[in-house]
PDB file of C-alpha atoms in Angstrom:
ATOM      1  CA  UNK V   1      12.457  12.750 -11.326  1.00 82.00           C
ATOM      2  CA  UNK V   2      15.186  11.662 -13.631  1.00 86.00           C
ATOM      3  CA  UNK V   3      13.301   9.032 -15.784  1.00 91.00           C
ATOM      4  CA  UNK V   4       9.987   8.717 -17.410  1.00 93.00           C
ATOM      5  CA  UNK V   5       9.299   5.498 -15.565  1.00 93.00           C
ATOM      6  CA  UNK V   6       9.256   7.445 -12.233  1.00 93.00           C
ATOM      7  CA  UNK V   7       6.793   9.880 -13.755  1.00 93.00           C
ATOM      8  CA  UNK V   8       4.808   6.842 -14.805  1.00 94.00           C
ATOM      9  CA  UNK V   9       4.897   5.471 -11.264  1.00 94.00           C
ATOM     10  CA  UNK V  10       3.687   8.831  -9.931  1.00 92.00           C
ATOM     11  CA  UNK V  11       0.784   9.434 -12.132  1.00 93.00           C
ATOM     12  CA  UNK V  12      -0.332   5.824 -11.511  1.00 94.00           C
ATOM     13  CA  UNK V  13      -0.397   6.640  -7.753  1.00 91.00           C
ATOM     14  CA  UNK V  14      -3.252   9.094  -8.896  1.00 89.00           C
ATOM     15  CA  UNK V  15      -5.165   6.288 -10.476  1.00 92.00           C
ATOM     16  CA  UNK V  16      -4.673   4.100  -7.261  1.00 92.00           C
ATOM     17  CA  UNK V  17      -5.909   6.959  -5.033  1.00 89.00           C
ATOM     18  CA  UNK V  18      -8.977   7.211  -7.237  1.00 89.00           C
ATOM     19  CA  UNK V  19      -9.877   3.599  -6.551  1.00 91.00           C
ATOM     20  CA  UNK V  20      -9.122   2.160  -9.969  1.00 91.00           C
ATOM     21  CA  UNK V  21      -8.873  -1.789 -10.189  1.00 92.00           C
ATOM     22  CA  UNK V  22      -7.711  -1.763 -13.723  1.00 93.00           C
ATOM     23  CA  UNK V  23      -4.712   0.516 -14.956  1.00 95.00           C
ATOM     24  CA  UNK V  24      -3.333   0.280 -18.445  1.00 96.00           C
ATOM     25  CA  UNK V  25       0.038   1.776 -19.089  1.00 95.00           C
ATOM     26  CA  UNK V  26       0.839   1.841 -22.916  1.00 95.00           C
ATOM     27  CA  UNK V  27       4.119   3.283 -24.323  1.00 95.00           C
ATOM     28  CA  UNK V  28       4.668   3.543 -28.025  1.00 95.00           C
ATOM     29  CA  UNK V  29       7.975   4.922 -29.346  1.00 93.00           C
ATOM     30  CA  UNK V  30       8.942   5.270 -32.911  1.00 93.00           C
ATOM     31  CA  UNK V  31      12.295   6.580 -34.236  1.00 92.00           C
ATOM     32  CA  UNK V  32      10.776   6.857 -37.707  1.00 92.00           C
ATOM     33  CA  UNK V  33       7.928   8.829 -36.698  1.00 92.00           C
ATOM     34  CA  UNK V  34      10.101  10.967 -33.910  1.00 92.00           C
ATOM     35  CA  UNK V  35       7.293  10.173 -31.511  1.00 93.00           C
ATOM     36  CA  UNK V  36       7.236   8.738 -27.966  1.00 94.00           C
ATOM     37  CA  UNK V  37       3.873   8.394 -26.522  1.00 95.00           C
ATOM     38  CA  UNK V  38       2.898   7.397 -22.914  1.00 94.00           C
ATOM     39  CA  UNK V  39      -0.714   6.578 -22.091  1.00 95.00           C
ATOM     40  CA  UNK V  40      -2.042   5.807 -18.575  1.00 94.00           C
ATOM     41  CA  UNK V  41      -5.588   4.934 -18.446  1.00 94.00           C
ATOM     42  CA  UNK V  42      -7.549   3.924 -15.319  1.00 92.00           C
ATOM     43  CA  UNK V  43     -11.138   3.058 -14.422  1.00 93.00           C
ATOM     44  CA  UNK V  44     -11.149   5.095 -11.244  1.00 89.00           C
ATOM     45  CA  UNK V  45     -13.451   7.758  -9.928  1.00 90.00           C
ATOM     46  CA  UNK V  46     -12.629  10.549 -12.533  1.00 87.00           C
ATOM     47  CA  UNK V  47     -11.868  14.089 -12.077  1.00 87.00           C
ATOM     48  CA  UNK V  48     -14.755  16.571 -11.549  1.00 87.00           C
ATOM     49  CA  UNK V  49     -15.040  18.930 -14.454  1.00 86.00           C
ATOM     50  CA  UNK V  50     -14.316  22.071 -12.372  1.00 82.00           C
ATOM     51  CA  UNK V  51     -11.093  20.572 -10.932  1.00 82.00           C
ATOM     52  CA  UNK V  52     -10.143  19.114 -14.473  1.00 84.00           C
ATOM     53  CA  UNK V  53      -9.521  22.621 -15.874  1.00 81.00           C
ATOM     54  CA  UNK V  54      -6.771  23.620 -13.351  1.00 80.00           C
ATOM     55  CA  UNK V  55      -5.572  19.990 -12.823  1.00 81.00           C
ATOM     56  CA  UNK V  56      -1.808  20.971 -13.791  1.00 79.00           C
ATOM     57  CA  UNK V  57      -1.708  23.850 -11.416  1.00 80.00           C
ATOM     58  CA  UNK V  58       0.561  22.569  -8.494  1.00 78.00           C
ATOM     59  CA  UNK V  59      -1.559  24.370  -6.139  1.00 79.00           C
ATOM     60  CA  UNK V  60      -4.615  22.254  -6.972  1.00 72.00           C
ATOM     61  CA  UNK V  61      -4.964  19.106  -5.224  1.00 71.00           C
ATOM     62  CA  UNK V  62      -7.727  17.081  -3.459  1.00 70.00           C
ATOM     63  CA  UNK V  63      -5.483  15.520  -0.876  1.00 67.00           C
ATOM     64  CA  UNK V  64      -5.594  16.561   2.666  1.00 65.00           C
ATOM     65  CA  UNK V  65      -2.283  15.906   3.924  1.00 64.00           C
ATOM     66  CA  UNK V  66      -0.729  18.779   2.293  1.00 66.00           C
ATOM     67  CA  UNK V  67      -2.071  21.340  -0.038  1.00 66.00           C
ATOM     68  CA  UNK V  68       0.333  21.085  -3.111  1.00 72.00           C
ATOM     69  CA  UNK V  69       0.397  18.345  -5.796  1.00 77.00           C
ATOM     70  CA  UNK V  70       3.370  18.243  -8.095  1.00 84.00           C
ATOM     71  CA  UNK V  71       2.560  14.887 -10.068  1.00 86.00           C
ATOM     72  CA  UNK V  72       0.776  16.073 -13.030  1.00 88.00           C
ATOM     73  CA  UNK V  73       2.601  19.289 -13.203  1.00 88.00           C
ATOM     74  CA  UNK V  74       6.005  17.705 -13.306  1.00 91.00           C
ATOM     75  CA  UNK V  75       4.891  15.314 -16.035  1.00 92.00           C
ATOM     76  CA  UNK V  76       3.560  17.975 -18.032  1.00 91.00           C
ATOM     77  CA  UNK V  77       6.653  20.051 -17.655  1.00 92.00           C
ATOM     78  CA  UNK V  78       9.054  17.090 -18.737  1.00 92.00           C
ATOM     79  CA  UNK V  79       6.665  16.561 -21.658  1.00 92.00           C
ATOM     80  CA  UNK V  80       6.483  20.187 -22.781  1.00 91.00           C
ATOM     81  CA  UNK V  81      10.390  20.400 -22.346  1.00 91.00           C
ATOM     82  CA  UNK V  82      10.596  18.200 -25.489  1.00 93.00           C
ATOM     83  CA  UNK V  83       8.061  20.379 -27.317  1.00 92.00           C
ATOM     84  CA  UNK V  84       5.188  17.855 -26.608  1.00 92.00           C
ATOM     85  CA  UNK V  85       1.870  18.013 -25.274  1.00 92.00           C
ATOM     86  CA  UNK V  86       0.093  16.430 -22.161  1.00 92.00           C
ATOM     87  CA  UNK V  87      -3.521  15.776 -22.416  1.00 92.00           C
ATOM     88  CA  UNK V  88      -5.941  14.608 -19.779  1.00 92.00           C
ATOM     89  CA  UNK V  89      -9.340  13.254 -20.466  1.00 91.00           C
ATOM     90  CA  UNK V  90     -11.495  12.343 -17.695  1.00 90.00           C
ATOM     91  CA  UNK V  91     -15.265  11.134 -17.169  1.00 91.00           C
ATOM     92  CA  UNK V  92     -16.560  11.401 -13.556  1.00 90.00           C
ATOM     93  CA  UNK V  93     -17.392   7.853 -12.608  1.00 90.00           C
ATOM     94  CA  UNK V  94     -15.758   6.192 -15.598  1.00 91.00           C
ATOM     95  CA  UNK V  95     -12.144   6.981 -15.318  1.00 91.00           C
ATOM     96  CA  UNK V  96      -9.224   8.995 -16.455  1.00 92.00           C
ATOM     97  CA  UNK V  97      -6.848   8.836 -19.343  1.00 93.00           C
ATOM     98  CA  UNK V  98      -3.365  10.826 -19.184  1.00 93.00           C
ATOM     99  CA  UNK V  99      -1.778  11.061 -22.612  1.00 94.00           C
ATOM    100  CA  UNK V 100       1.722  12.526 -22.994  1.00 94.00           C
ATOM    101  CA  UNK V 101       2.979  13.004 -26.510  1.00 94.00           C
ATOM    102  CA  UNK V 102       6.703  13.585 -26.481  1.00 93.00           C
ATOM    103  CA  UNK V 103       9.367  14.110 -29.190  1.00 92.00           C
ATOM    104  CA  UNK V 104      11.578  10.981 -29.413  1.00 92.00           C
ATOM    105  CA  UNK V 105      14.758  12.880 -30.598  1.00 92.00           C
ATOM    106  CA  UNK V 106      14.490  15.849 -28.433  1.00 92.00           C
ATOM    107  CA  UNK V 107      17.592  16.339 -26.188  1.00 91.00           C
ATOM    108  CA  UNK V 108      15.570  16.845 -23.124  1.00 91.00           C
ATOM    109  CA  UNK V 109      13.531  13.704 -23.379  1.00 92.00           C
ATOM    110  CA  UNK V 110      14.178  11.717 -20.408  1.00 92.00           C
ATOM    111  CA  UNK V 111      15.030   8.097 -20.850  1.00 92.00           C
ATOM    112  CA  UNK V 112      12.564   5.669 -19.770  1.00 93.00           C
ATOM    113  CA  UNK V 113      14.614   4.272 -16.927  1.00 90.00           C
ATOM    114  CA  UNK V 114      13.827   1.091 -14.810  1.00 92.00           C
ATOM    115  CA  UNK V 115      10.324   0.527 -15.992  1.00 94.00           C
ATOM    116  CA  UNK V 116      10.550  -3.134 -15.201  1.00 94.00           C
ATOM    117  CA  UNK V 117      11.289  -2.267 -11.524  1.00 92.00           C
ATOM    118  CA  UNK V 118       8.321   0.085 -11.622  1.00 94.00           C
ATOM    119  CA  UNK V 119       6.028  -2.479 -12.765  1.00 94.00           C
ATOM    120  CA  UNK V 120       7.163  -4.913 -10.197  1.00 93.00           C
ATOM    121  CA  UNK V 121       6.600  -2.330  -7.339  1.00 93.00           C
ATOM    122  CA  UNK V 122       3.043  -1.604  -8.573  1.00 94.00           C
ATOM    123  CA  UNK V 123       2.203  -5.371  -8.811  1.00 93.00           C
ATOM    124  CA  UNK V 124       3.681  -6.343  -5.376  1.00 91.00           C
ATOM    125  CA  UNK V 125       1.994  -3.355  -3.526  1.00 91.00           C
ATOM    126  CA  UNK V 126      -1.371  -3.561  -5.288  1.00 91.00           C
ATOM    127  CA  UNK V 127      -2.323  -7.233  -5.497  1.00 89.00           C
ATOM    128  CA  UNK V 128      -5.912  -6.526  -6.038  1.00 90.00           C
ATOM    129  CA  UNK V 129      -5.381  -4.191  -9.005  1.00 93.00           C
ATOM    130  CA  UNK V 130      -4.982  -5.385 -12.668  1.00 94.00           C
ATOM    131  CA  UNK V 131      -2.044  -3.725 -14.718  1.00 95.00           C
ATOM    132  CA  UNK V 132      -1.849  -4.004 -18.267  1.00 96.00           C
ATOM    133  CA  UNK V 133       1.346  -2.880 -19.597  1.00 95.00           C
ATOM    134  CA  UNK V 134       1.907  -2.394 -23.403  1.00 96.00           C
ATOM    135  CA  UNK V 135       4.985  -1.216 -25.254  1.00 95.00           C
ATOM    136  CA  UNK V 136       5.163  -0.624 -29.112  1.00 95.00           C
ATOM    137  CA  UNK V 137       8.448  -0.009 -30.871  1.00 93.00           C
ATOM    138  CA  UNK V 138       9.416  -0.096 -34.472  1.00 93.00           C
ATOM    139  CA  UNK V 139      10.312  -3.611 -33.990  1.00 93.00           C
ATOM    140  CA  UNK V 140       7.274  -5.119 -32.441  1.00 93.00           C
ATOM    141  CA  UNK V 141       4.887  -5.062 -29.596  1.00 94.00           C
ATOM    142  CA  UNK V 142       4.810  -6.584 -25.996  1.00 95.00           C
ATOM    143  CA  UNK V 143       1.999  -6.731 -23.595  1.00 95.00           C
ATOM    144  CA  UNK V 144       1.964  -7.990 -20.170  1.00 95.00           C
ATOM    145  CA  UNK V 145      -1.184  -8.345 -18.127  1.00 94.00           C
ATOM    146  CA  UNK V 146      -1.365  -9.247 -14.446  1.00 93.00           C
ATOM    147  CA  UNK V 147      -4.899 -10.769 -14.870  1.00 92.00           C
ATOM    148  CA  UNK V 148      -3.639 -12.957 -17.751  1.00 91.00           C
ATOM    149  CA  UNK V 149      -0.559 -14.009 -15.784  1.00 92.00           C
ATOM    150  CA  UNK V 150      -2.498 -14.849 -12.641  1.00 90.00           C
ATOM    151  CA  UNK V 151      -5.105 -16.841 -14.738  1.00 90.00           C
ATOM    152  CA  UNK V 152      -2.354 -18.708 -16.716  1.00 90.00           C
ATOM    153  CA  UNK V 153      -0.424 -19.647 -13.429  1.00 88.00           C
ATOM    154  CA  UNK V 154      -3.609 -20.212 -11.479  1.00 85.00           C
ATOM    155  CA  UNK V 155      -2.614 -18.063  -8.667  1.00 86.00           C
ATOM    156  CA  UNK V 156      -4.491 -15.407  -6.496  1.00 84.00           C
ATOM    157  CA  UNK V 157      -1.393 -12.905  -6.201  1.00 85.00           C
ATOM    158  CA  UNK V 158       1.736 -12.465  -7.813  1.00 88.00           C
ATOM    159  CA  UNK V 159       3.540 -11.094  -4.655  1.00 86.00           C
ATOM    160  CA  UNK V 160       5.295 -14.334  -3.900  1.00 80.00           C
ATOM    161  CA  UNK V 161       8.702 -15.453  -3.135  1.00 70.00           C
ATOM    162  CA  UNK V 162      10.686 -15.796  -6.243  1.00 80.00           C
ATOM    163  CA  UNK V 163       7.888 -15.148  -8.634  1.00 86.00           C
ATOM    164  CA  UNK V 164       8.478 -11.175  -8.800  1.00 88.00           C
ATOM    165  CA  UNK V 165      11.981 -11.817  -9.701  1.00 86.00           C
ATOM    166  CA  UNK V 166      11.055 -14.305 -12.476  1.00 88.00           C
ATOM    167  CA  UNK V 167       8.380 -11.772 -13.707  1.00 91.00           C
ATOM    168  CA  UNK V 168      10.946  -9.158 -13.825  1.00 90.00           C
ATOM    169  CA  UNK V 169      13.142 -11.232 -15.838  1.00 89.00           C
ATOM    170  CA  UNK V 170      10.405 -12.304 -18.215  1.00 91.00           C
ATOM    171  CA  UNK V 171       9.355  -8.585 -18.913  1.00 93.00           C
ATOM    172  CA  UNK V 172      13.063  -7.627 -19.316  1.00 91.00           C
ATOM    173  CA  UNK V 173      13.650 -10.249 -21.920  1.00 90.00           C
ATOM    174  CA  UNK V 174      10.658  -9.231 -23.874  1.00 92.00           C
ATOM    175  CA  UNK V 175      11.535  -5.660 -23.864  1.00 92.00           C
ATOM    176  CA  UNK V 176      14.874  -6.263 -24.992  1.00 90.00           C
ATOM    177  CA  UNK V 177      13.343  -8.345 -27.920  1.00 89.00           C
ATOM    178  CA  UNK V 178      11.553  -5.611 -29.264  1.00 92.00           C
ATOM    179  CA  UNK V 179      14.604  -3.272 -28.668  1.00 89.00           C
ATOM    180  CA  UNK V 180      13.027  -0.851 -26.210  1.00 89.00           C
ATOM    181  CA  UNK V 181      15.119   2.307 -25.875  1.00 90.00           C
ATOM    182  CA  UNK V 182      16.505   3.873 -22.609  1.00 87.00           C
ATOM    183  CA  UNK V 183      15.688   1.185 -20.194  1.00 88.00           C
ATOM    184  CA  UNK V 184      18.010   0.422 -17.329  1.00 85.00           C
ATOM    185  CA  UNK V 185      17.757  -3.410 -16.755  1.00 83.00           C
ATOM    186  CA  UNK V 186      18.860  -4.918 -13.285  1.00 76.00           C
ATOM    187  CA  UNK V 187      21.286  -7.751 -13.682  1.00 65.00           C
ATOM    188  CA  UNK V 188      19.282 -10.734 -14.594  1.00 51.00           C
ATOM    189  CA  UNK V 189      20.622 -14.177 -13.295  1.00 41.00           C
TER     190      UNK V 189
ATOM    191  CA  UNK U   1      18.991 -22.034 -15.936  1.00 48.00           C
ATOM    192  CA  UNK U   2      17.567 -20.941 -19.221  1.00 62.00           C
ATOM    193  CA  UNK U   3      16.050 -17.430 -19.357  1.00 78.00           C
ATOM    194  CA  UNK U   4      12.310 -17.130 -18.689  1.00 84.00           C
ATOM    195  CA  UNK U   5      10.795 -15.246 -21.807  1.00 86.00           C
ATOM    196  CA  UNK U   6       7.285 -16.233 -21.765  1.00 89.00           C
ATOM    197  CA  UNK U   7       4.297 -17.324 -19.550  1.00 90.00           C
ATOM    198  CA  UNK U   8       4.947 -20.846 -20.484  1.00 88.00           C
ATOM    199  CA  UNK U   9       8.469 -20.867 -19.195  1.00 88.00           C
ATOM    200  CA  UNK U  10       7.174 -19.215 -16.071  1.00 87.00           C
ATOM    201  CA  UNK U  11       4.632 -21.926 -15.420  1.00 86.00           C
ATOM    202  CA  UNK U  12       7.160 -24.744 -16.210  1.00 85.00           C
ATOM    203  CA  UNK U  13       9.509 -23.373 -13.765  1.00 83.00           C
ATOM    204  CA  UNK U  14       7.087 -23.063 -11.094  1.00 80.00           C
ATOM    205  CA  UNK U  15       5.982 -26.609 -11.762  1.00 78.00           C
ATOM    206  CA  UNK U  16       9.376 -27.853 -11.290  1.00 75.00           C
ATOM    207  CA  UNK U  17       9.789 -25.861  -8.144  1.00 70.00           C
ATOM    208  CA  UNK U  18       6.075 -26.523  -6.722  1.00 60.00           C
ATOM    209  CA  UNK U  19       7.277 -29.435  -4.423  1.00 48.00           C
ATOM    210  CA  UNK U  20       8.350 -27.922  -1.093  1.00 43.00           C
ATOM    211  CA  UNK U  21       7.807 -24.441  -2.215  1.00 45.00           C
ATOM    212  CA  UNK U  22       6.889 -22.032   0.474  1.00 49.00           C
ATOM    213  CA  UNK U  23       3.885 -20.423  -0.820  1.00 49.00           C
ATOM    214  CA  UNK U  24       2.944 -17.412   1.337  1.00 51.00           C
ATOM    215  CA  UNK U  25      -0.218 -16.434   2.870  1.00 48.00           C
ATOM    216  CA  UNK U  26       0.569 -12.845   3.429  1.00 50.00           C
ATOM    217  CA  UNK U  27      -2.758 -11.356   2.692  1.00 49.00           C
ATOM    218  CA  UNK U  28      -4.591 -13.817   5.126  1.00 53.00           C
ATOM    219  CA  UNK U  29      -3.178 -12.511   8.300  1.00 62.00           C
ATOM    220  CA  UNK U  30      -1.287  -9.246   7.824  1.00 65.00           C
ATOM    221  CA  UNK U  31      -1.695  -8.443  11.579  1.00 71.00           C
ATOM    222  CA  UNK U  32       0.682 -11.423  12.454  1.00 78.00           C
ATOM    223  CA  UNK U  33       3.729 -10.320  10.317  1.00 87.00           C
ATOM    224  CA  UNK U  34       5.894  -7.333   9.712  1.00 91.00           C
ATOM    225  CA  UNK U  35       4.160  -4.665   7.648  1.00 91.00           C
ATOM    226  CA  UNK U  36       6.338  -2.077   5.765  1.00 93.00           C
ATOM    227  CA  UNK U  37       4.638   0.778   4.004  1.00 94.00           C
ATOM    228  CA  UNK U  38       6.842   2.895   1.774  1.00 94.00           C
ATOM    229  CA  UNK U  39       5.527   6.497   1.016  1.00 93.00           C
ATOM    230  CA  UNK U  40       5.316   6.730  -2.748  1.00 92.00           C
ATOM    231  CA  UNK U  41       4.111  10.042  -3.818  1.00 91.00           C
ATOM    232  CA  UNK U  42       5.764  12.662  -5.984  1.00 90.00           C
ATOM    233  CA  UNK U  43       8.076  13.823  -3.005  1.00 90.00           C
ATOM    234  CA  UNK U  44       8.855  10.191  -2.125  1.00 92.00           C
ATOM    235  CA  UNK U  45       9.484   9.030  -5.615  1.00 93.00           C
ATOM    236  CA  UNK U  46      11.646  12.177  -6.306  1.00 92.00           C
ATOM    237  CA  UNK U  47      13.766  11.355  -3.306  1.00 93.00           C
ATOM    238  CA  UNK U  48      14.380   7.662  -4.219  1.00 92.00           C
ATOM    239  CA  UNK U  49      11.507   5.701  -2.473  1.00 94.00           C
ATOM    240  CA  UNK U  50      11.553   3.232  -5.495  1.00 93.00           C
ATOM    241  CA  UNK U  51      15.025   2.050  -4.522  1.00 93.00           C
ATOM    242  CA  UNK U  52      13.872   1.702  -0.923  1.00 95.00           C
ATOM    243  CA  UNK U  53      10.882  -0.189  -1.777  1.00 94.00           C
ATOM    244  CA  UNK U  54      12.883  -2.649  -4.198  1.00 92.00           C
ATOM    245  CA  UNK U  55      15.397  -3.068  -1.061  1.00 93.00           C
ATOM    246  CA  UNK U  56      12.686  -4.042   1.245  1.00 93.00           C
ATOM    247  CA  UNK U  57      11.066  -6.366  -1.251  1.00 91.00           C
ATOM    248  CA  UNK U  58      14.215  -8.206  -1.930  1.00 89.00           C
ATOM    249  CA  UNK U  59      15.857  -8.083   1.805  1.00 91.00           C
ATOM    250  CA  UNK U  60      12.961  -9.263   3.785  1.00 89.00           C
ATOM    251  CA  UNK U  61      12.742 -12.438   1.743  1.00 85.00           C
ATOM    252  CA  UNK U  62      16.365 -12.856   1.590  1.00 87.00           C
ATOM    253  CA  UNK U  63      16.847 -12.466   5.508  1.00 89.00           C
ATOM    254  CA  UNK U  64      13.783 -14.897   6.076  1.00 87.00           C
ATOM    255  CA  UNK U  65      11.407 -12.319   7.713  1.00 88.00           C
ATOM    256  CA  UNK U  66       7.741 -12.876   7.453  1.00 86.00           C
ATOM    257  CA  UNK U  67       6.669  -9.608   6.093  1.00 88.00           C
ATOM    258  CA  UNK U  68       4.725  -7.597   3.494  1.00 90.00           C
ATOM    259  CA  UNK U  69       5.864  -4.667   1.763  1.00 92.00           C
ATOM    260  CA  UNK U  70       3.371  -2.257   0.335  1.00 91.00           C
ATOM    261  CA  UNK U  71       3.107   1.507  -0.653  1.00 91.00           C
ATOM    262  CA  UNK U  72       1.085   4.473   0.726  1.00 89.00           C
ATOM    263  CA  UNK U  73       0.513   7.827  -0.341  1.00 85.00           C
ATOM    264  CA  UNK U  74       2.371  10.958   1.135  1.00 83.00           C
ATOM    265  CA  UNK U  75       2.285  11.129   4.919  1.00 83.00           C
ATOM    266  CA  UNK U  76       2.789  14.703   4.921  1.00 82.00           C
ATOM    267  CA  UNK U  77       6.549  14.622   5.867  1.00 87.00           C
ATOM    268  CA  UNK U  78       7.737  15.576   2.377  1.00 87.00           C
ATOM    269  CA  UNK U  79      10.857  17.161   3.996  1.00 89.00           C
ATOM    270  CA  UNK U  80      11.971  13.779   5.238  1.00 91.00           C
ATOM    271  CA  UNK U  81      11.366  11.494   2.228  1.00 89.00           C
ATOM    272  CA  UNK U  82      11.799   8.868   1.639  1.00 94.00           C
ATOM    273  CA  UNK U  83       9.801   7.868   4.643  1.00 94.00           C
ATOM    274  CA  UNK U  84       8.569   4.368   5.548  1.00 94.00           C
ATOM    275  CA  UNK U  85       6.066   3.182   8.175  1.00 93.00           C
ATOM    276  CA  UNK U  86       6.975  -0.144   9.957  1.00 94.00           C
ATOM    277  CA  UNK U  87       4.464  -1.883  12.026  1.00 92.00           C
ATOM    278  CA  UNK U  88       5.653  -5.028  13.964  1.00 91.00           C
ATOM    279  CA  UNK U  89       2.989  -7.470  15.106  1.00 90.00           C
ATOM    280  CA  UNK U  90       1.001  -6.215  18.075  1.00 86.00           C
ATOM    281  CA  UNK U  91       2.750  -2.899  18.260  1.00 87.00           C
ATOM    282  CA  UNK U  92       2.045   0.858  17.184  1.00 87.00           C
ATOM    283  CA  UNK U  93       3.410   1.757  13.730  1.00 89.00           C
ATOM    284  CA  UNK U  94       6.666   3.801  13.598  1.00 91.00           C
ATOM    285  CA  UNK U  95       7.545   6.213  10.882  1.00 93.00           C
ATOM    286  CA  UNK U  96      11.061   6.444   9.820  1.00 93.00           C
ATOM    287  CA  UNK U  97      12.353   9.446   7.706  1.00 93.00           C
ATOM    288  CA  UNK U  98      15.302  10.227   5.450  1.00 94.00           C
ATOM    289  CA  UNK U  99      15.589   6.391   4.651  1.00 94.00           C
ATOM    290  CA  UNK U 100      18.567   5.604   2.637  1.00 93.00           C
ATOM    291  CA  UNK U 101      19.940   2.247   1.792  1.00 94.00           C
ATOM    292  CA  UNK U 102      22.220   2.234   4.940  1.00 93.00           C
ATOM    293  CA  UNK U 103      19.287   3.346   7.363  1.00 94.00           C
ATOM    294  CA  UNK U 104      16.957   0.649   5.510  1.00 94.00           C
ATOM    295  CA  UNK U 105      19.543  -1.945   6.479  1.00 94.00           C
ATOM    296  CA  UNK U 106      19.617  -0.834  10.019  1.00 93.00           C
ATOM    297  CA  UNK U 107      15.937  -0.721  10.247  1.00 94.00           C
ATOM    298  CA  UNK U 108      15.838  -4.394   9.387  1.00 94.00           C
ATOM    299  CA  UNK U 109      18.617  -5.510  11.460  1.00 93.00           C
ATOM    300  CA  UNK U 110      17.961  -3.510  14.589  1.00 91.00           C
ATOM    301  CA  UNK U 111      14.292  -2.572  14.475  1.00 92.00           C
ATOM    302  CA  UNK U 112      12.543  -5.375  12.746  1.00 92.00           C
ATOM    303  CA  UNK U 113      14.740  -8.107  14.028  1.00 91.00           C
ATOM    304  CA  UNK U 114      15.486  -7.109  17.757  1.00 90.00           C
ATOM    305  CA  UNK U 115      12.873  -4.134  18.254  1.00 87.00           C
ATOM    306  CA  UNK U 116      15.707  -1.748  18.847  1.00 87.00           C
ATOM    307  CA  UNK U 117      14.952   1.770  17.683  1.00 88.00           C
ATOM    308  CA  UNK U 118      17.236   3.443  15.224  1.00 87.00           C
ATOM    309  CA  UNK U 119      17.671   7.097  14.023  1.00 85.00           C
ATOM    310  CA  UNK U 120      15.455   8.941  12.005  1.00 85.00           C
ATOM    311  CA  UNK U 121      12.087   8.281  13.801  1.00 88.00           C
ATOM    312  CA  UNK U 122       9.575  11.048  13.052  1.00 85.00           C
ATOM    313  CA  UNK U 123       7.808  11.569  16.280  1.00 80.00           C
ATOM    314  CA  UNK U 124       3.818  11.535  15.711  1.00 69.00           C
ATOM    315  CA  UNK U 125       0.862  11.608  17.782  1.00 59.00           C
ATOM    316  CA  UNK U 126       0.055   8.498  16.044  1.00 55.00           C
ATOM    317  CA  UNK U 127      -2.999   8.105  13.953  1.00 57.00           C
ATOM    318  CA  UNK U 128      -2.617   5.442  11.315  1.00 56.00           C
ATOM    319  CA  UNK U 129      -2.694   6.637   7.781  1.00 58.00           C
ATOM    320  CA  UNK U 130      -5.852   5.005   7.083  1.00 62.00           C
ATOM    321  CA  UNK U 131      -7.747   6.862   9.798  1.00 59.00           C
ATOM    322  CA  UNK U 132      -6.250  10.236   9.007  1.00 54.00           C
ATOM    323  CA  UNK U 133      -7.777  10.076   5.414  1.00 49.00           C
TER     324      UNK U 133
END
């Protein structure tokens, strides 16, 4: 994983497997406060208390196709490399919240990468799930919600020819506006 | 064309395009169209499955193939990531491993368009992923 957006994509898979239908991804970065905080919150099935204690152990997983799980351990590793801390709060039946507090200026903090592409993949592959993405910087705040977008456009799904590309363009323009750092933008026509 | 920067711009563009626009009904009958599932677990993501998924999302439309691209968890072939499962209408699904952009292109041009098999198939006593869970 070479970018934080890939970690976000990975952790979101956990939420999806937990049957969540609303996933909030929020990032708040501040040069002034030297902080970079990533929060992924879902309303999935939650994590049982006995598993929660050892959840960042790669040899703990509930899946059956293989007996290791590297998602959270890797995210924790990338967070702690910057002197940061990863926190997981979960209530069974209610949902899970993963919070990573990284140092903005640390040499080992990965760039965000192609966050727009990650969002588009999540939207295309999970039409029934609502995604809410919030990004806060020193220069402003931007929120993108799939539910709001669907209601506004009067459509049932955003997975439509041309629409995904337009969404990508719209999100990118707004992220540039608030001067999000470390993002790789695809060419916008 | 001016840039789209808000939902209002987006709606305006859609209204302009609305006439004659091909609105898809993918979800209604997925059995009749090509289904591509990209394995998107830690192993897949670390090996580049994001790029592969973007490629299929873009190229199926561009090459006028009725298809739906979605994601799945790890199929247990971590050594062969990125892996994808392709199901042509009325056929058993086939899993391809070590899918890079070149192979993804071959899969579209040969397997999806003509049914001709290409390298990289992972032989399985096939159970669909849904049943396996």
